[in-house]
Short mmCIF file of C-alpha atoms in Angstrom, two decimals:
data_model
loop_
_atom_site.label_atom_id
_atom_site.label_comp_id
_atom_site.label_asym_id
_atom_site.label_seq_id
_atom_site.Cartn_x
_atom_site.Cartn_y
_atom_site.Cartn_z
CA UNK A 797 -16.26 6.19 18.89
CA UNK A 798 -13.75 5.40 16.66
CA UNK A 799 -11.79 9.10 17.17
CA UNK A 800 -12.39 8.89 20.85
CA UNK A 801 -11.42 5.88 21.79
CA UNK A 802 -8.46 3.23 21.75
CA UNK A 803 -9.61 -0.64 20.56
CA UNK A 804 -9.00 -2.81 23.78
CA UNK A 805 -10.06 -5.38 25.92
CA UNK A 806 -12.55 -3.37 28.34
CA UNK A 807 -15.69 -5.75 30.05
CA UNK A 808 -19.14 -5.21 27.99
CA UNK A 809 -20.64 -3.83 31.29
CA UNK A 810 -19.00 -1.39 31.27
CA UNK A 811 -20.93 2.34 31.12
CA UNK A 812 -20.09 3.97 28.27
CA UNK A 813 -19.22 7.14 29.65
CA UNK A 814 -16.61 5.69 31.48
CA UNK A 815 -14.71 4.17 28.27
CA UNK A 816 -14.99 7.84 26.74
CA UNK A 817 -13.32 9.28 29.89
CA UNK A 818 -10.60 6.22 30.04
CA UNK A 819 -10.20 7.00 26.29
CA UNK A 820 -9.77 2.81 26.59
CA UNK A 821 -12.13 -0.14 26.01
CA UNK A 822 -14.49 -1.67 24.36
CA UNK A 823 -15.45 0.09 20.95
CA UNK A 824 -18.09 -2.42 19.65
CA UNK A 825 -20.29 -2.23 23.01
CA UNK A 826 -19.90 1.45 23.25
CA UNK A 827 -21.25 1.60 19.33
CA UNK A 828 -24.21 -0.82 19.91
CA UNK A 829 -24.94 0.63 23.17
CA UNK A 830 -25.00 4.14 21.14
CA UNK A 831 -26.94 2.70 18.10
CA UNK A 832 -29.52 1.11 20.60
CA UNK A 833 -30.02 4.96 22.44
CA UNK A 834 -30.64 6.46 19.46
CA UNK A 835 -32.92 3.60 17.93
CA UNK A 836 -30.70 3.75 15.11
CA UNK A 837 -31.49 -0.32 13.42
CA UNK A 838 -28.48 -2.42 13.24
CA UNK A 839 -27.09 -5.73 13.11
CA UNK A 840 -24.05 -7.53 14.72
CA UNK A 841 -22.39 -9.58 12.43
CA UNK A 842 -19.51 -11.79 13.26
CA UNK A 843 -17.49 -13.03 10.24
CA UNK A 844 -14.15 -15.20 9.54
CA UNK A 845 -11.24 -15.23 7.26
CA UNK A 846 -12.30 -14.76 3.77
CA UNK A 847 -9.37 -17.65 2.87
CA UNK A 848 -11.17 -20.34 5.32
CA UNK A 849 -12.58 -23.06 2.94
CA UNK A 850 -13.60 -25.53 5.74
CA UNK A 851 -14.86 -28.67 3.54
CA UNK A 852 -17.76 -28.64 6.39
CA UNK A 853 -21.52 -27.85 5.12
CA UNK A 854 -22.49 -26.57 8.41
CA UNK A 855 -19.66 -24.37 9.81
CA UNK A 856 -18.84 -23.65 12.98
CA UNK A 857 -19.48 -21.28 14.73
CA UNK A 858 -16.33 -21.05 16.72
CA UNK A 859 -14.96 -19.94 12.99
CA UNK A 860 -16.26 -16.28 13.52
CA UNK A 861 -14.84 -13.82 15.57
CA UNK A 862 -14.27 -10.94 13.77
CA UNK A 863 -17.01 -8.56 14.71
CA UNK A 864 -18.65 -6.41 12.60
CA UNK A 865 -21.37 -3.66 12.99
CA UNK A 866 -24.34 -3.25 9.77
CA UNK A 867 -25.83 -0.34 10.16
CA UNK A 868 -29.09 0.47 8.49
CA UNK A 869 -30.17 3.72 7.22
CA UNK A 870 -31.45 5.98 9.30
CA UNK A 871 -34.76 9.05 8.91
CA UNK A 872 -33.63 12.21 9.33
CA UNK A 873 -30.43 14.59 8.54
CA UNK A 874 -28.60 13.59 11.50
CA UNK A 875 -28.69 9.89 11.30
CA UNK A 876 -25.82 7.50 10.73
CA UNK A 877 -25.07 6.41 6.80
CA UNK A 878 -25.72 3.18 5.99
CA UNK A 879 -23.38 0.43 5.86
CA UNK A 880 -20.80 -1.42 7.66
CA UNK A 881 -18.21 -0.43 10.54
CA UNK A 882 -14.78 -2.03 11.58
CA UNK A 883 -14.44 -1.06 14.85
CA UNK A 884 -11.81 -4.07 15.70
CA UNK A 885 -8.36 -2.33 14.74
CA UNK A 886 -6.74 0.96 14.98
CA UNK A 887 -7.91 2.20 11.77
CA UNK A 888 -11.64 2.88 11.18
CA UNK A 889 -13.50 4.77 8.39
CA UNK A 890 -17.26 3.48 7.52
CA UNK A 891 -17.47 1.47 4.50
CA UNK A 892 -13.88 -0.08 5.65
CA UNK A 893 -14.07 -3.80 6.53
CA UNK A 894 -10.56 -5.61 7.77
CA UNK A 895 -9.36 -7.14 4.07
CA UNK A 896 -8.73 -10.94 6.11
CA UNK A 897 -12.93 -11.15 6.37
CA UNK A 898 -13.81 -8.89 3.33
CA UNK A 899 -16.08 -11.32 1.13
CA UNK A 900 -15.81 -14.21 3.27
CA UNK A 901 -19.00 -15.84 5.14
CA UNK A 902 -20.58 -14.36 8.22
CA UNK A 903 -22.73 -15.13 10.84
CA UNK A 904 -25.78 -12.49 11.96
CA UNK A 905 -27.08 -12.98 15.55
CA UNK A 906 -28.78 -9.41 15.76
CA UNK A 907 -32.10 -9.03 15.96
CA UNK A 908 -32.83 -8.52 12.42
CA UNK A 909 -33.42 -4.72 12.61
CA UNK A 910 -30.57 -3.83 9.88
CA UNK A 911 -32.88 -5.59 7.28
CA UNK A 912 -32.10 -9.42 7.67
CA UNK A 913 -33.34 -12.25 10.34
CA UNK A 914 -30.53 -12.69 13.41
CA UNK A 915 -28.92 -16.23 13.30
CA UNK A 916 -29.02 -16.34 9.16
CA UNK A 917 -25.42 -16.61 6.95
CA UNK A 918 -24.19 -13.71 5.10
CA UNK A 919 -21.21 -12.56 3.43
CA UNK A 920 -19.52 -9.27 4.12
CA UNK A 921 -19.05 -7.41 0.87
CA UNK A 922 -16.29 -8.41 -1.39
CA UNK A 923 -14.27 -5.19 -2.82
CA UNK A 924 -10.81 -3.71 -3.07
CA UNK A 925 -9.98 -0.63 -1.20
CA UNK A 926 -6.93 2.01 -1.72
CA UNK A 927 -6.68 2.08 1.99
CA UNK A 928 -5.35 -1.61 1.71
CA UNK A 929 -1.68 -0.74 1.08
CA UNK A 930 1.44 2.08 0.21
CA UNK A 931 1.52 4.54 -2.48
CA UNK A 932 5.05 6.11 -3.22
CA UNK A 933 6.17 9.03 -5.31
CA UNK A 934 9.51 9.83 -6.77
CA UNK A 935 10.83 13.00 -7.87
CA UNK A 936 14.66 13.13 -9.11
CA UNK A 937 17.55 15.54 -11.22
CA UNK A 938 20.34 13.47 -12.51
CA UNK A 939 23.13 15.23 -12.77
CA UNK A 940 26.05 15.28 -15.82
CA UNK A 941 27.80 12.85 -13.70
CA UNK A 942 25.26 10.19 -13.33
CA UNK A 943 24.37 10.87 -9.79
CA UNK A 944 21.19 11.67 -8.83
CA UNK A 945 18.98 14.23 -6.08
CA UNK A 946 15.60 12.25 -4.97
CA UNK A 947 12.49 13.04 -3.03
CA UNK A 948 11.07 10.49 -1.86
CA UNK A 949 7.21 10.44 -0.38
CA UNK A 950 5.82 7.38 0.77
CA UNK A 951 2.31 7.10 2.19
CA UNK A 952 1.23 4.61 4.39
CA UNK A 953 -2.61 3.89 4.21
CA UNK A 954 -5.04 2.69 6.79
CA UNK A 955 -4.23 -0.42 8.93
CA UNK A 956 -0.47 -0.31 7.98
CA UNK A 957 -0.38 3.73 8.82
CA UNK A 958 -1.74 2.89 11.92
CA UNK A 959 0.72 0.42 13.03
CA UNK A 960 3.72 2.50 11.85
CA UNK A 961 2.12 5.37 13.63
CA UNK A 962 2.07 3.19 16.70
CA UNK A 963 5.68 2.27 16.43
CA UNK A 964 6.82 6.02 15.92
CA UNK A 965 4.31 7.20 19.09
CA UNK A 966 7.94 6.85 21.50
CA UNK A 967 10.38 7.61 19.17
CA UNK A 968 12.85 10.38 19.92
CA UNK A 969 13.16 13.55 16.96
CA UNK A 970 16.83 12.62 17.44
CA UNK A 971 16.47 9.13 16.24
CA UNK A 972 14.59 10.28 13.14
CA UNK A 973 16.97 10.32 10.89
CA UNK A 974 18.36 6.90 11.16
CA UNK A 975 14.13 6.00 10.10
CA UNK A 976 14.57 8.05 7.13
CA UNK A 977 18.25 6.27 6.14
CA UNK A 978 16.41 2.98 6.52
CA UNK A 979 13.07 3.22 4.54
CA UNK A 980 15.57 4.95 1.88
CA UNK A 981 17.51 1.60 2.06
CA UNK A 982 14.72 -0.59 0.97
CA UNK A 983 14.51 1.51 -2.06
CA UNK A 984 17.74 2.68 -3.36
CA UNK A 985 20.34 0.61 -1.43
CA UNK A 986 23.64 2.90 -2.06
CA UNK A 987 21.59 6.06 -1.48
CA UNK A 988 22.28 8.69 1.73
CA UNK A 989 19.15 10.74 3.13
CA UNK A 990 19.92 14.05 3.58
CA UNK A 991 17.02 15.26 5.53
CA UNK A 992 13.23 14.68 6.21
CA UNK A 993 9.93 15.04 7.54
CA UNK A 994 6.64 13.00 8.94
CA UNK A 995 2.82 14.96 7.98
CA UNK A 996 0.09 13.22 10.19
CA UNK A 997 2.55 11.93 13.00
CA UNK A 998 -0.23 12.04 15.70
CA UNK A 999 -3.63 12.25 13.29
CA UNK A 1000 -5.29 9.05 13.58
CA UNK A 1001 -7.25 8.03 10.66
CA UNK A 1002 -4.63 9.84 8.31
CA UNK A 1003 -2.41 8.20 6.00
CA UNK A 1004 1.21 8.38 7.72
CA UNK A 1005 3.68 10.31 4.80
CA UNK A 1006 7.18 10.19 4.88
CA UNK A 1007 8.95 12.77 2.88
CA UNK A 1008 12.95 11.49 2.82
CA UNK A 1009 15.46 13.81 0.60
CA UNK A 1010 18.34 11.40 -0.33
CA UNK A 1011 21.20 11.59 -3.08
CA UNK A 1012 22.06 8.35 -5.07
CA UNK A 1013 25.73 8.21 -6.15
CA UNK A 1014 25.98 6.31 -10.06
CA UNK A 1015 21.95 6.48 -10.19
CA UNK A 1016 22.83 6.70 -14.12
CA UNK A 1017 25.35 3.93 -15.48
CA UNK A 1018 27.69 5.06 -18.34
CA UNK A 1019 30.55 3.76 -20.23
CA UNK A 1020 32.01 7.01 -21.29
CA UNK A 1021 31.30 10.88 -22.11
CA UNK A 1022 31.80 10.54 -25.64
CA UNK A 1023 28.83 10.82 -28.03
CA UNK A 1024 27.98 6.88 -29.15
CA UNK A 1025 28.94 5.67 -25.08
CA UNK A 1026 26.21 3.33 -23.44
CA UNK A 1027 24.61 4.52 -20.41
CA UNK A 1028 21.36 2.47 -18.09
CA UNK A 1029 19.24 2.85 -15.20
CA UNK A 1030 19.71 -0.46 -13.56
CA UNK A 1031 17.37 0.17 -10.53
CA UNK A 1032 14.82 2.97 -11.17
CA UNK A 1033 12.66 2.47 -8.00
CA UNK A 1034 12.40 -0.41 -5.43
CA UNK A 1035 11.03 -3.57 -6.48
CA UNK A 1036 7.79 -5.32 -5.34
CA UNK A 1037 9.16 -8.53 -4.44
CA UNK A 1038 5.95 -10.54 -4.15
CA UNK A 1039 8.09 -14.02 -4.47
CA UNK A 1040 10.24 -13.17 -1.60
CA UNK A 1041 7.40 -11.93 0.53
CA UNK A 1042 5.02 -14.85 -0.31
CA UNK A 1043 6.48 -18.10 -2.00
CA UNK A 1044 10.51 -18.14 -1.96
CA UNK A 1045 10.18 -21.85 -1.99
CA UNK A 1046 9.74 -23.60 -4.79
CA UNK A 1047 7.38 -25.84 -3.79
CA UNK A 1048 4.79 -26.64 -1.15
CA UNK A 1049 2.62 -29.58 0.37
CA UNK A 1050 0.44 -26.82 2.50
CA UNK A 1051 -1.97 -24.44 1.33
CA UNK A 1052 -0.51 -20.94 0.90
CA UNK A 1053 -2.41 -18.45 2.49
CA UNK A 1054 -2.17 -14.61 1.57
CA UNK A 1055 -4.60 -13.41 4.45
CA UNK A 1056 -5.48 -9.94 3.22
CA UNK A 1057 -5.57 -7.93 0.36
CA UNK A 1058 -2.14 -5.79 -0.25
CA UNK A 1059 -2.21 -2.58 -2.70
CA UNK A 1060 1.14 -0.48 -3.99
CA UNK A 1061 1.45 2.37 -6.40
CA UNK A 1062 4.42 3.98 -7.41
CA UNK A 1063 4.82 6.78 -9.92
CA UNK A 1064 8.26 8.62 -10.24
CA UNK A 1065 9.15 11.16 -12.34
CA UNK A 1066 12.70 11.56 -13.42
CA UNK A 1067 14.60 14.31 -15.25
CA UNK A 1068 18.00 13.16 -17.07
CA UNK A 1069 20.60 15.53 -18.18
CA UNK A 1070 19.83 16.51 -22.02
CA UNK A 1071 23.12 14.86 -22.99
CA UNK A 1072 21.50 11.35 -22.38
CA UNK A 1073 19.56 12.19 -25.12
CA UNK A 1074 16.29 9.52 -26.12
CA UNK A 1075 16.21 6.75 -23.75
CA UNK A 1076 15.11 2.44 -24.74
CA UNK A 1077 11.70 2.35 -22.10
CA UNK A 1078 10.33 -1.37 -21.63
CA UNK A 1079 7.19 -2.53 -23.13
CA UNK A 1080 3.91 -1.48 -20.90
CA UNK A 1081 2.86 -4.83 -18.63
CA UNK A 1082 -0.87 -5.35 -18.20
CA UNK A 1083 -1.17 -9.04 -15.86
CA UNK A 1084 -4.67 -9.85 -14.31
CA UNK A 1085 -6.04 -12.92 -12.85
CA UNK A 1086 -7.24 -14.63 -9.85
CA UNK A 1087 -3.77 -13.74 -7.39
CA UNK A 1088 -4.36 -10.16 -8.32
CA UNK A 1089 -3.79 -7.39 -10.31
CA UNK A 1090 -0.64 -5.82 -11.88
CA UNK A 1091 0.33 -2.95 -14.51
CA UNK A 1092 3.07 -0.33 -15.29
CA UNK A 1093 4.06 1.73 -18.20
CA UNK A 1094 7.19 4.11 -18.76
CA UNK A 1095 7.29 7.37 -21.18
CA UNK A 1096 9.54 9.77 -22.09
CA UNK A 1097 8.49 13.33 -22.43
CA UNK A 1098 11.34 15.60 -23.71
CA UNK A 1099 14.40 14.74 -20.57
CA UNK A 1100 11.47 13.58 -18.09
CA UNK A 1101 11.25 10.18 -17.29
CA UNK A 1102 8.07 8.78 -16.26
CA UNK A 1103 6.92 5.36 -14.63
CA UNK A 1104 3.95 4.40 -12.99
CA UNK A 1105 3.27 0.96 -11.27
CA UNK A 1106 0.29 -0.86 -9.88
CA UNK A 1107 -0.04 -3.77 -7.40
CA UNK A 1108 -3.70 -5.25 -6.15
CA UNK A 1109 -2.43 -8.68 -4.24
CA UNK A 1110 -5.97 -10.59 -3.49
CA UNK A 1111 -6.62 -12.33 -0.39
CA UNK A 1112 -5.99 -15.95 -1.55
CA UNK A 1113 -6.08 -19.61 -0.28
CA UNK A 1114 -3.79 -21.20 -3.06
CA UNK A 1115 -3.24 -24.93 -2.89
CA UNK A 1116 -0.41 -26.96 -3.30
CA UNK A 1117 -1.29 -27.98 -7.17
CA UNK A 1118 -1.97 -24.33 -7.54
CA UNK A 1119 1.37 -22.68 -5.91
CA UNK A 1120 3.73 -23.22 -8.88
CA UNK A 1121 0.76 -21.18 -11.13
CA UNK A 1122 1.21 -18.23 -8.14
CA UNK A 1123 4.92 -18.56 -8.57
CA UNK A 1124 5.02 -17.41 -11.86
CA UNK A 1125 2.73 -14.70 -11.44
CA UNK A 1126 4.73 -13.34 -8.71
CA UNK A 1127 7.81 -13.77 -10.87
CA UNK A 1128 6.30 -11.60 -13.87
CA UNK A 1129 5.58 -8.86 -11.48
CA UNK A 1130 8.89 -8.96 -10.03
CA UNK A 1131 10.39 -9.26 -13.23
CA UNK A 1132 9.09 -5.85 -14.49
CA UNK A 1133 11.20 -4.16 -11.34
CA UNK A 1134 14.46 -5.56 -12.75
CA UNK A 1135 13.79 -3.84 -16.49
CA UNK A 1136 16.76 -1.60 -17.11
CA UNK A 1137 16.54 1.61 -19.13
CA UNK A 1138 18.92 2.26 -21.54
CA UNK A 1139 19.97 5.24 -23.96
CA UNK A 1140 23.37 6.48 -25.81
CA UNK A 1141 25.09 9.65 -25.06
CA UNK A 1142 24.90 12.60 -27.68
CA UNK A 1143 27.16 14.94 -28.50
CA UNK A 1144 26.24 18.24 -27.14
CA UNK A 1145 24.64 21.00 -29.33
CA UNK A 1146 26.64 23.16 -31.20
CA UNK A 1147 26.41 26.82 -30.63
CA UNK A 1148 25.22 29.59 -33.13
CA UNK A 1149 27.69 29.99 -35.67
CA UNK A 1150 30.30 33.18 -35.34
CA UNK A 1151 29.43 35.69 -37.74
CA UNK A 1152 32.66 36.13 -40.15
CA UNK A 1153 34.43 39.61 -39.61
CA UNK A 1154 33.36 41.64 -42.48
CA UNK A 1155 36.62 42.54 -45.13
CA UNK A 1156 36.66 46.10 -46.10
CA UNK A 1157 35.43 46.66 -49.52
#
């Protein structure tokens, strides 16, 4: 259902086959109606925003309208797995529930045949899930100059693939380029793309990869050629900026709400000329509480430069007393994107000594 047709608006009474040859309408009655066919046992489960903490004992039930489809398991080779389906968005994978509802209460008003009594509370299960967010990988040569040759390959995962995907679906080849100067942009500011390439343009379901060949002018700072000179790496990769994205004010009277889970990776690997000799890495940063999730570590392995970085952002209804607690979290993380790396030139190596022109005896 998912693969075969688009998430929209179409009337419940509508015939299935007709949404499959419209490639348009309603996904959840077309997957109930399929379920029912095949006596498959399920249950229709409509949930709301895991961040909704409605001082109310008795909710209502005007609160959930995110539908969501349990499946139980079925007898035989053939049947359906188990679990749950998200058939709401553009992205859909079983076992993938939208991260604004995952954990948070639901309502069941099946029948009961997916193991449970219709009209009972639930909760949808409460997990994190890779396909939440953007993984990016760096490859670079720094040159004797300071200057630097990247590849850049960012890959964006399920809902957030989607919608770029959906953005990109009218775009002209020739306007291409000016995509791949501006997602370079967010990363390296002073850098020029010299050429790139989109995998999975039209394969829903995929993660959307950019691949974006830029060069960086002055990627390497240094104050002079001579062995001794200072040299840094002011901005290594681009930073996470959770306090811009989430709480740039410093202080609130309303509840902040972060309404789904967000995950980033970046690793980058970067090879410096050998004159640059042993570079000063920061410390390793390990941070984990109730916002989330956050670690990176550097190391040095001969010229090669390695960093890896890891952001899990939780779904979060943070109060006013709470916000200036959030603050600083986000201000840790950010803090670990504005480390600079620093080293001192070396002189270079001398060459194998001349053998002295043997005197005649």
């Amino acid at each position: 259902v998912a693969k075969n047709i688009q998430p929209g608006q179409g009337s419940i009474l509508t015939p299935a086959r007709q949404y499959f040859t419209d490639r348009n309408g309603n996904r959840i009655a077309t997957f109930l109606g399929l379920l029912s066919a095949a006596r498959v046992p399920f249950q229709l489960v409509m949930a709301r925003d895991s961040t909704d903490d409605s001082s109310i004992k008795i909710p209502s039930v005007f609160q959930f309208q995110y539908p969501l489809v349990h499946v139980a398991a079925g007898a035989g080779d053939t049947a359906p797995a188990a679990g749950w389906y998200d058939l709401t968005g553009d992205f859909a994978k079983l076992g993938y529930v939208g991260a604004s509802v995952r954990g948070g209460l639901a309502l069941a008003i099946g029948g009961g045949t997916a193991g449970g009594s219709g009209g009972e509370f639930t909760h949808v299960p409460d997990y994190s899930s890779p396909y939440d967010g953007l993984v990016v990988t760096v490859t670079g040569q720094v040159n004797e100059t300071g200057d630097a040759t990247l590849h850049l390959k960012m890959e964006f995962r399920g809902p957030a693939g989607e919608q770029v995907r959906t953005e990109l679906a009218n775009l002209p080849a020739a306007s291409l380029p000016q995509v791949y100067q501006q997602i370079l942009l967010a990363s390296y500011p002073s850098a020029t793309a010299s050429g790139g390439s989109i995998e999975n343009r039209t394969t829903k379901g995929a993660p959307l990869i950019f691949n974006i060949d830029a060069t960086v002018p002055d990627f390497v700072h240094s104050s002079g050629n001579a062995a001794g000179a200072s040299w840094d790496i002011e901005r290594l990769t681009g930073s996470v900026g959770v306090l811009n994205r989430y709480a740039p004010l410093a202080t609130r009277t309303e509840p902040l709400l972060i309404p789904g889970e967000s995950f980033e990776e970046t690793q980058l690997t970067l090879t410096l000329p050998a004159r640059f000799g042993t570079a000063t890495l920061p410390a390793a940063a390990h941070l984990d509480n109730r916002y989330g999730t956050f670690s990176s570590s550097f190391a040095q392995h001969g010229t090669q430069i390695e960093f890896q970085r890891r952001l899990l952002l939780k779904a979060n209804r943070v109060q006013p007393t709470e916000y200036g607690a959030f603050r600083s979290f986000a201000e840790a993380v950010d803090t670990q994107a504005r480390l600079e790396i620093t080293g001192r030139v070396i002189a270079p190596a001398a060459g194998p000594a001349e053998r002295p022109e043997r005197l005649p005896s």
